[in-house]
Amino acid sequence: MKSEQIREYLRKHSLLDQFPKFACVGILNTIVGYGAFFILSDYFYYLLALILSHIIGVTHSFLWNKFWVFKSKQFKILEFAKFNLVYLFVLLANMVTLYISVSIFTFNPKIAQLAILPLITLISYAGQKYFSFRQITEKNC
């Protein structure tokens, strides 16, 4: 592919506009979610701290992604359910990976969670773009 074809593909699939915004929300959400995990893990079992920080992060992420990244203007219960389903999958993948990192490889939970974040981010973006906030157009029907 030539660079113009690549650029057109990215433009067609909204990646030039959406992914940078998603990345910004992700950075902010990482600060919020990981910050909550960092603090809560001092008071709770690390997997419970992960669940609580996940709930905080998901709420934060839904609002930013819905209105700013994917520009979904109407509240649809199905959209909210799909968003949470994606994040449930993300949470389960995160929990399994974190558990293996801590229990089998004996990594510090705080360091392991930080290392897992890039993978979780990619899974999250794909799920939100292509499942939760997928725009139905005449072309897609």
Tab-separated table of C-alpha atoms in Angstrom:
chain	number	residue	atom	x	y	z
A	1	MET	CA	0.000	0.000	0.000
A	2	LYS	CA	1.107	3.496	-0.717
A	3	SER	CA	1.096	6.099	2.021
A	4	GLU	CA	-1.970	7.826	0.540
A	5	GLN	CA	-3.870	4.515	0.511
A	6	ILE	CA	-2.902	3.916	4.133
A	7	ARG	CA	-4.004	7.422	5.082
A	8	GLU	CA	-7.334	6.940	3.260
A	9	TYR	CA	-7.887	3.596	5.011
A	10	LEU	CA	-7.220	5.186	8.407
A	11	ARG	CA	-9.508	8.118	7.571
A	12	LYS	CA	-12.271	5.804	6.322
A	13	HIS	CA	-12.197	3.804	9.535
A	14	SER	CA	-12.018	6.928	11.764
A	15	LEU	CA	-8.658	5.842	13.160
A	16	LEU	CA	-6.974	9.206	12.555
A	17	ASP	CA	-9.548	10.990	14.687
A	18	GLN	CA	-10.676	8.332	17.154
A	19	PHE	CA	-7.546	6.493	18.164
A	20	PRO	CA	-5.623	9.584	19.346
A	21	LYS	CA	-8.673	10.610	21.410
A	22	PHE	CA	-9.022	7.052	22.691
A	23	ALA	CA	-5.354	7.141	23.654
A	24	CYS	CA	-5.850	10.416	25.563
A	25	VAL	CA	-8.869	8.991	27.381
A	26	GLY	CA	-6.839	5.858	27.992
A	27	ILE	CA	-3.995	7.823	29.550
A	28	LEU	CA	-6.401	9.705	31.795
A	29	ASN	CA	-8.296	6.510	32.560
A	30	THR	CA	-5.037	4.735	33.348
A	31	ILE	CA	-4.215	7.433	35.856
A	32	VAL	CA	-7.684	7.148	37.381
A	33	GLY	CA	-7.891	3.333	37.295
A	34	TYR	CA	-4.308	2.548	38.213
A	35	GLY	CA	-4.311	5.309	40.815
A	36	ALA	CA	-7.383	3.742	42.403
A	37	PHE	CA	-5.764	0.273	42.208
A	38	PHE	CA	-2.533	1.576	43.719
A	39	ILE	CA	-4.375	3.120	46.660
A	40	LEU	CA	-6.963	0.371	47.152
A	41	SER	CA	-4.375	-2.424	47.026
A	42	ASP	CA	-2.974	-1.056	50.286
A	43	TYR	CA	-6.329	-1.700	51.969
A	44	PHE	CA	-7.829	-4.684	50.130
A	45	TYR	CA	-6.745	-8.012	48.665
A	46	TYR	CA	-5.177	-7.187	45.285
A	47	LEU	CA	-7.900	-8.891	43.186
A	48	LEU	CA	-10.649	-7.049	45.097
A	49	ALA	CA	-8.704	-3.813	44.613
A	50	LEU	CA	-8.586	-4.618	40.891
A	51	ILE	CA	-12.365	-5.107	40.725
A	52	LEU	CA	-13.083	-1.869	42.608
A	53	SER	CA	-10.629	0.157	40.547
A	54	HIS	CA	-12.061	-1.438	37.407
A	55	ILE	CA	-15.564	-0.182	38.292
A	56	ILE	CA	-14.207	3.326	38.836
A	57	GLY	CA	-12.270	3.203	35.562
A	58	VAL	CA	-15.180	1.799	33.533
A	59	THR	CA	-17.542	4.531	34.678
A	60	HIS	CA	-14.966	7.188	33.835
A	61	SER	CA	-14.151	5.589	30.486
A	62	PHE	CA	-17.772	5.154	29.377
A	63	LEU	CA	-18.543	8.839	29.680
A	64	TRP	CA	-15.419	10.014	27.838
A	65	ASN	CA	-15.603	7.386	25.112
A	66	LYS	CA	-19.311	7.796	24.509
A	67	PHE	CA	-19.403	11.558	24.177
A	68	TRP	CA	-15.905	12.537	23.037
A	69	VAL	CA	-14.208	9.646	21.249
A	70	PHE	CA	-17.061	7.869	19.480
A	71	LYS	CA	-19.524	10.811	19.645
A	72	SER	CA	-22.551	8.746	20.470
A	73	LYS	CA	-25.201	11.309	21.386
A	74	GLN	CA	-28.165	9.220	22.471
A	75	PHE	CA	-28.252	7.026	25.530
A	76	LYS	CA	-29.058	3.502	24.513
A	77	ILE	CA	-29.266	0.803	27.146
A	78	LEU	CA	-27.883	-1.690	24.614
A	79	GLU	CA	-24.839	0.525	24.082
A	80	PHE	CA	-24.250	0.706	27.836
A	81	ALA	CA	-24.693	-3.073	28.150
A	82	LYS	CA	-22.243	-3.731	25.290
A	83	PHE	CA	-19.707	-1.331	26.802
A	84	ASN	CA	-19.875	-3.171	30.105
A	85	LEU	CA	-19.707	-6.550	28.394
A	86	VAL	CA	-16.471	-5.525	26.668
A	87	TYR	CA	-15.075	-4.309	29.971
A	88	LEU	CA	-16.177	-7.495	31.709
A	89	PHE	CA	-14.120	-9.401	29.135
A	90	VAL	CA	-11.246	-6.947	29.660
A	91	LEU	CA	-11.530	-7.388	33.447
A	92	LEU	CA	-11.459	-11.189	33.169
A	93	ALA	CA	-8.460	-11.104	30.831
A	94	ASN	CA	-6.764	-8.667	33.206
A	95	MET	CA	-7.543	-10.788	36.291
A	96	VAL	CA	-6.215	-13.985	34.723
A	97	THR	CA	-3.064	-12.285	33.483
A	98	LEU	CA	-2.501	-10.525	36.819
A	99	TYR	CA	-3.126	-13.719	38.793
A	100	ILE	CA	-0.630	-15.653	36.665
A	101	SER	CA	1.915	-12.831	36.958
A	102	VAL	CA	1.613	-12.663	40.746
A	103	SER	CA	0.969	-16.300	41.700
A	104	ILE	CA	3.145	-18.137	39.217
A	105	PHE	CA	5.858	-15.647	38.320
A	106	THR	CA	5.791	-13.914	41.743
A	107	PHE	CA	5.804	-10.383	40.329
A	108	ASN	CA	4.766	-7.478	42.509
A	109	PRO	CA	1.035	-6.876	41.763
A	110	LYS	CA	1.581	-3.148	41.217
A	111	ILE	CA	4.394	-3.712	38.697
A	112	ALA	CA	2.583	-6.586	36.974
A	113	GLN	CA	-0.588	-4.533	36.523
A	114	LEU	CA	1.417	-1.703	34.993
A	115	ALA	CA	3.041	-4.122	32.518
A	116	ILE	CA	-0.326	-5.633	31.533
A	117	LEU	CA	-1.934	-2.278	30.667
A	118	PRO	CA	-0.846	-2.053	26.962
A	119	LEU	CA	-2.462	-5.401	26.111
A	120	ILE	CA	-5.634	-4.496	27.983
A	121	THR	CA	-5.769	-1.153	26.152
A	122	LEU	CA	-5.664	-2.792	22.706
A	123	ILE	CA	-8.373	-5.277	23.647
A	124	SER	CA	-10.504	-2.461	25.016
A	125	TYR	CA	-10.178	-0.214	21.947
A	126	ALA	CA	-11.094	-2.989	19.523
A	127	GLY	CA	-14.086	-4.016	21.608
A	128	GLN	CA	-15.398	-0.485	22.072
A	129	LYS	CA	-14.885	0.564	18.440
A	130	TYR	CA	-16.204	-2.541	16.743
A	131	PHE	CA	-18.801	-3.691	19.278
A	132	SER	CA	-20.017	-1.081	21.780
A	133	PHE	CA	-19.983	2.145	19.764
A	134	ARG	CA	-20.110	0.681	16.268
A	135	GLN	CA	-21.949	3.135	14.070
A	136	ILE	CA	-24.630	1.506	11.963
A	137	THR	CA	-24.746	3.125	8.553
A	138	GLU	CA	-26.583	2.248	5.365
A	139	LYS	CA	-23.336	0.758	4.063
A	140	ASN	CA	-23.173	-1.616	7.054
A	141	CYS	CA	-26.793	-2.777	6.734
